[in-house]
Amino acid sequence: ILKPVDAASYDASMRMHGLKSGKMLKEMRGHTSYINHCCYTLDGLKIISSGSDGFVKVWDPKTAECVNSFRPNPAGVEVAVNCVGLLPKNDQIVVCDRSSTAYICTLQGQVVKTISSGKKTGGDFLSAMVSRMGQWLYCLAEDQNMYVFNTQDGKLEHIIRAHDKEAIGLAQHPHRNLIATYADDNTLKLWRP
């Protein structure tokens, strides 16, 4: 089954577009600042968005209604949430905010596990993603390093120097064991974890 395409936007809205027609089908509003990332849950029944307003929102794609909204930061502080990732074997998500900490949460907003690089300054995470099997969490940080964590115990397994200049983000190949990191100096690096 082909799902519609969702697009996150700087105007604090998220739009659902038909794959064949490209036409906007629905618009979702609820964030008060930029929406940095959005993705469908594995079953396709929910959409998760993360925003610069510090909130993660869970949406019903059929009604375009927000069914849950939470701040993963335990102090409830407004820290921009850069991205969310799905853990493939359960109903949990990884939330990466603009700090050196990532959170494994339920869709109801309960923090199950906190994962941290331990850096106090200069190591805020920019982007994160979960390996296809869900065993590893890759976090690219502003210190140009990629931090590799075990999702089961939260242990930091590896620190990889990814770039020499300002890192921007990372992506994973959908079918192969490859990760791409990219930086402001127009470099793209491929990693085989």
Tab-separated table of C-alpha atoms in Angstrom:
chain	number	residue	atom	x	y	z
A	1	ILE	CA	0.000	0.000	0.000
A	2	LEU	CA	1.409	3.352	-0.997
A	3	LYS	CA	1.099	6.023	1.651
A	4	PRO	CA	0.743	9.673	0.753
A	5	VAL	CA	3.870	11.788	1.060
A	6	ASP	CA	4.122	14.110	4.045
A	7	ALA	CA	6.129	17.306	3.914
A	8	ALA	CA	7.281	19.230	6.981
A	9	SER	CA	7.506	22.980	6.597
A	10	TYR	CA	9.030	26.143	7.982
A	11	ASP	CA	5.548	27.667	8.211
A	12	ALA	CA	4.729	25.308	11.129
A	13	SER	CA	2.454	23.149	9.000
A	14	MET	CA	2.690	19.650	7.614
A	15	ARG	CA	1.074	18.727	4.318
A	16	MET	CA	0.028	15.362	2.968
A	17	HIS	CA	0.262	14.955	-0.820
A	18	GLY	CA	-1.046	12.200	-3.072
A	19	LEU	CA	1.763	10.143	-4.605
A	20	LYS	CA	0.308	10.023	-8.110
A	21	SER	CA	-1.410	13.389	-8.326
A	22	GLY	CA	0.982	15.421	-6.203
A	23	LYS	CA	-2.030	17.365	-4.967
A	24	MET	CA	-2.303	18.412	-1.356
A	25	LEU	CA	-4.763	16.124	0.400
A	26	LYS	CA	-4.578	17.433	3.963
A	27	GLU	CA	-2.849	20.069	6.021
A	28	MET	CA	-1.917	19.602	9.671
A	29	ARG	CA	-1.271	22.544	11.978
A	30	GLY	CA	-0.341	22.519	15.634
A	31	HIS	CA	3.324	23.367	15.977
A	32	THR	CA	4.192	26.983	16.790
A	33	SER	CA	7.537	26.956	14.985
A	34	TYR	CA	9.334	25.123	12.177
A	35	ILE	CA	8.565	21.444	11.705
A	36	ASN	CA	11.954	19.799	11.331
A	37	HIS	CA	10.968	16.231	10.556
A	38	CYS	CA	8.003	13.938	10.057
A	39	CYS	CA	7.532	10.221	9.439
A	40	TYR	CA	4.845	7.554	9.398
A	41	THR	CA	4.765	4.853	12.053
A	42	LEU	CA	5.614	1.411	10.679
A	43	ASP	CA	1.937	0.425	10.500
A	44	GLY	CA	1.075	3.670	8.685
A	45	LEU	CA	-1.643	4.554	11.194
A	46	LYS	CA	0.089	7.607	12.695
A	47	ILE	CA	2.393	10.403	11.606
A	48	ILE	CA	5.000	11.749	14.007
A	49	SER	CA	6.369	15.276	13.680
A	50	SER	CA	9.122	17.114	15.523
A	51	GLY	CA	9.403	20.862	15.760
A	52	SER	CA	11.589	23.744	16.781
A	53	ASP	CA	8.931	24.543	19.390
A	54	GLY	CA	10.279	21.586	21.405
A	55	PHE	CA	7.254	19.351	20.794
A	56	VAL	CA	6.793	15.933	19.275
A	57	LYS	CA	3.274	15.513	17.894
A	58	VAL	CA	1.451	12.350	16.917
A	59	TRP	CA	-1.176	12.735	14.170
A	60	ASP	CA	-4.003	10.663	12.753
A	61	PRO	CA	-3.463	10.809	8.959
A	62	LYS	CA	-7.127	10.059	8.228
A	63	THR	CA	-8.485	13.021	10.181
A	64	ALA	CA	-5.359	15.259	10.235
A	65	GLU	CA	-5.959	15.669	13.990
A	66	CYS	CA	-3.195	15.784	16.578
A	67	VAL	CA	-3.813	12.861	18.955
A	68	ASN	CA	-0.876	13.486	21.282
A	69	SER	CA	1.700	16.171	21.927
A	70	PHE	CA	4.665	16.046	24.296
A	71	ARG	CA	8.050	17.515	25.100
A	72	PRO	CA	10.592	14.714	25.506
A	73	ASN	CA	12.946	16.868	27.563
A	74	PRO	CA	12.189	15.807	31.167
A	75	ALA	CA	12.453	19.396	32.403
A	76	GLY	CA	9.820	20.416	29.837
A	77	VAL	CA	12.267	22.964	28.462
A	78	GLU	CA	11.730	24.307	24.947
A	79	VAL	CA	14.609	22.669	23.079
A	80	ALA	CA	14.220	22.262	19.316
A	81	VAL	CA	13.448	18.666	18.377
A	82	ASN	CA	15.483	17.956	15.251
A	83	CYS	CA	14.144	14.543	14.297
A	84	VAL	CA	12.332	11.407	15.323
A	85	GLY	CA	13.119	7.824	14.357
A	86	LEU	CA	11.207	4.587	14.684
A	87	LEU	CA	12.376	1.554	16.592
A	88	PRO	CA	11.261	-1.245	14.244
A	89	LYS	CA	10.497	-3.939	16.801
A	90	ASN	CA	8.163	-2.091	19.136
A	91	ASP	CA	5.912	0.926	19.484
A	92	GLN	CA	8.701	3.303	20.514
A	93	ILE	CA	10.447	6.239	18.892
A	94	VAL	CA	13.830	7.890	19.228
A	95	VAL	CA	13.690	11.647	19.704
A	96	CYS	CA	16.745	13.762	18.937
A	97	ASP	CA	16.639	17.308	20.243
A	98	ARG	CA	19.207	20.087	20.107
A	99	SER	CA	21.228	18.714	23.027
A	100	SER	CA	23.716	15.909	23.607
A	101	THR	CA	20.855	13.650	24.716
A	102	ALA	CA	18.435	11.494	22.725
A	103	TYR	CA	15.322	9.897	24.189
A	104	ILE	CA	13.564	6.614	23.542
A	105	CYS	CA	9.873	7.354	24.100
A	106	THR	CA	6.482	5.762	23.702
A	107	LEU	CA	3.976	7.410	21.360
A	108	GLN	CA	2.233	8.618	24.522
A	109	GLY	CA	5.344	10.628	25.443
A	110	GLN	CA	6.756	8.508	28.261
A	111	VAL	CA	10.576	8.560	28.252
A	112	VAL	CA	11.709	4.925	28.426
A	113	LYS	CA	15.451	5.487	28.085
A	114	THR	CA	17.823	8.445	27.925
A	115	ILE	CA	20.910	8.182	25.744
A	116	SER	CA	23.701	10.750	26.038
A	117	SER	CA	27.147	11.410	24.606
A	118	GLY	CA	28.184	12.865	27.948
A	119	LYS	CA	29.438	16.103	26.380
A	120	LYS	CA	28.409	19.229	28.244
A	121	THR	CA	29.244	21.729	25.477
A	122	GLY	CA	29.916	21.565	21.761
A	123	GLY	CA	28.329	18.165	21.194
A	124	ASP	CA	24.648	18.858	20.545
A	125	PHE	CA	23.029	16.312	18.237
A	126	LEU	CA	21.983	17.596	14.821
A	127	SER	CA	20.392	14.452	13.442
A	128	ALA	CA	19.785	10.863	14.459
A	129	MET	CA	18.565	7.645	12.938
A	130	VAL	CA	17.953	4.085	13.972
A	131	SER	CA	19.485	1.132	12.138
A	132	ARG	CA	17.074	-0.960	10.073
A	133	MET	CA	17.034	-3.767	12.657
A	134	GLY	CA	16.768	-1.312	15.558
A	135	GLN	CA	19.963	-2.321	17.348
A	136	TRP	CA	21.922	0.908	16.776
A	137	LEU	CA	21.253	4.600	17.114
A	138	TYR	CA	23.470	6.892	15.026
A	139	CYS	CA	23.671	10.519	16.172
A	140	LEU	CA	25.553	13.163	14.200
A	141	ALA	CA	26.701	16.014	16.428
A	142	GLU	CA	27.871	19.584	15.981
A	143	ASP	CA	31.394	18.490	17.005
A	144	GLN	CA	31.510	16.674	13.598
A	145	ASN	CA	31.405	13.244	15.257
A	146	MET	CA	28.941	10.433	14.734
A	147	TYR	CA	28.041	8.722	18.000
A	148	VAL	CA	26.902	5.096	17.799
A	149	PHE	CA	24.765	3.810	20.671
A	150	ASN	CA	23.309	0.400	21.445
A	151	THR	CA	19.526	0.951	21.717
A	152	GLN	CA	19.071	-1.933	24.160
A	153	ASP	CA	21.267	-0.621	26.960
A	154	GLY	CA	21.982	2.948	25.772
A	155	LYS	CA	25.734	2.318	25.867
A	156	LEU	CA	27.986	4.463	23.669
A	157	GLU	CA	29.763	1.923	21.443
A	158	HIS	CA	31.730	4.092	18.976
A	159	ILE	CA	32.662	7.679	18.227
A	160	ILE	CA	33.513	8.259	14.576
A	161	ARG	CA	35.036	11.477	13.264
A	162	ALA	CA	32.615	12.107	10.392
A	163	HIS	CA	33.635	15.526	9.048
A	164	ASP	CA	36.193	18.296	9.478
A	165	LYS	CA	33.732	21.129	8.831
A	166	GLU	CA	30.177	21.847	9.919
A	167	ALA	CA	28.157	18.610	9.827
A	168	ILE	CA	24.526	18.896	8.714
A	169	GLY	CA	22.851	15.497	8.787
A	170	LEU	CA	22.763	11.807	8.056
A	171	ALA	CA	20.655	9.340	6.092
A	172	GLN	CA	20.479	5.589	5.799
A	173	HIS	CA	20.136	3.502	2.660
A	174	PRO	CA	16.736	1.776	2.727
A	175	HIS	CA	18.043	-1.693	1.775
A	176	ARG	CA	21.787	-1.765	2.359
A	177	ASN	CA	23.953	-1.382	5.401
A	178	LEU	CA	25.127	2.125	4.438
A	179	ILE	CA	24.926	5.466	6.210
A	180	ALA	CA	25.584	8.802	4.560
A	181	THR	CA	26.702	11.889	6.457
A	182	TYR	CA	26.848	15.295	4.825
A	183	ALA	CA	28.427	18.596	5.760
A	184	ASP	CA	28.411	22.288	4.906
A	185	ASP	CA	31.607	21.968	2.864
A	186	ASN	CA	29.680	20.011	0.164
A	187	THR	CA	31.010	16.647	1.299
A	188	LEU	CA	29.010	13.446	1.480
A	189	LYS	CA	30.592	10.460	3.153
A	190	LEU	CA	29.350	6.872	3.054
A	191	TRP	CA	29.854	4.631	6.068
A	192	ARG	CA	29.463	0.884	6.382
A	193	PRO	CA	28.699	0.305	10.065
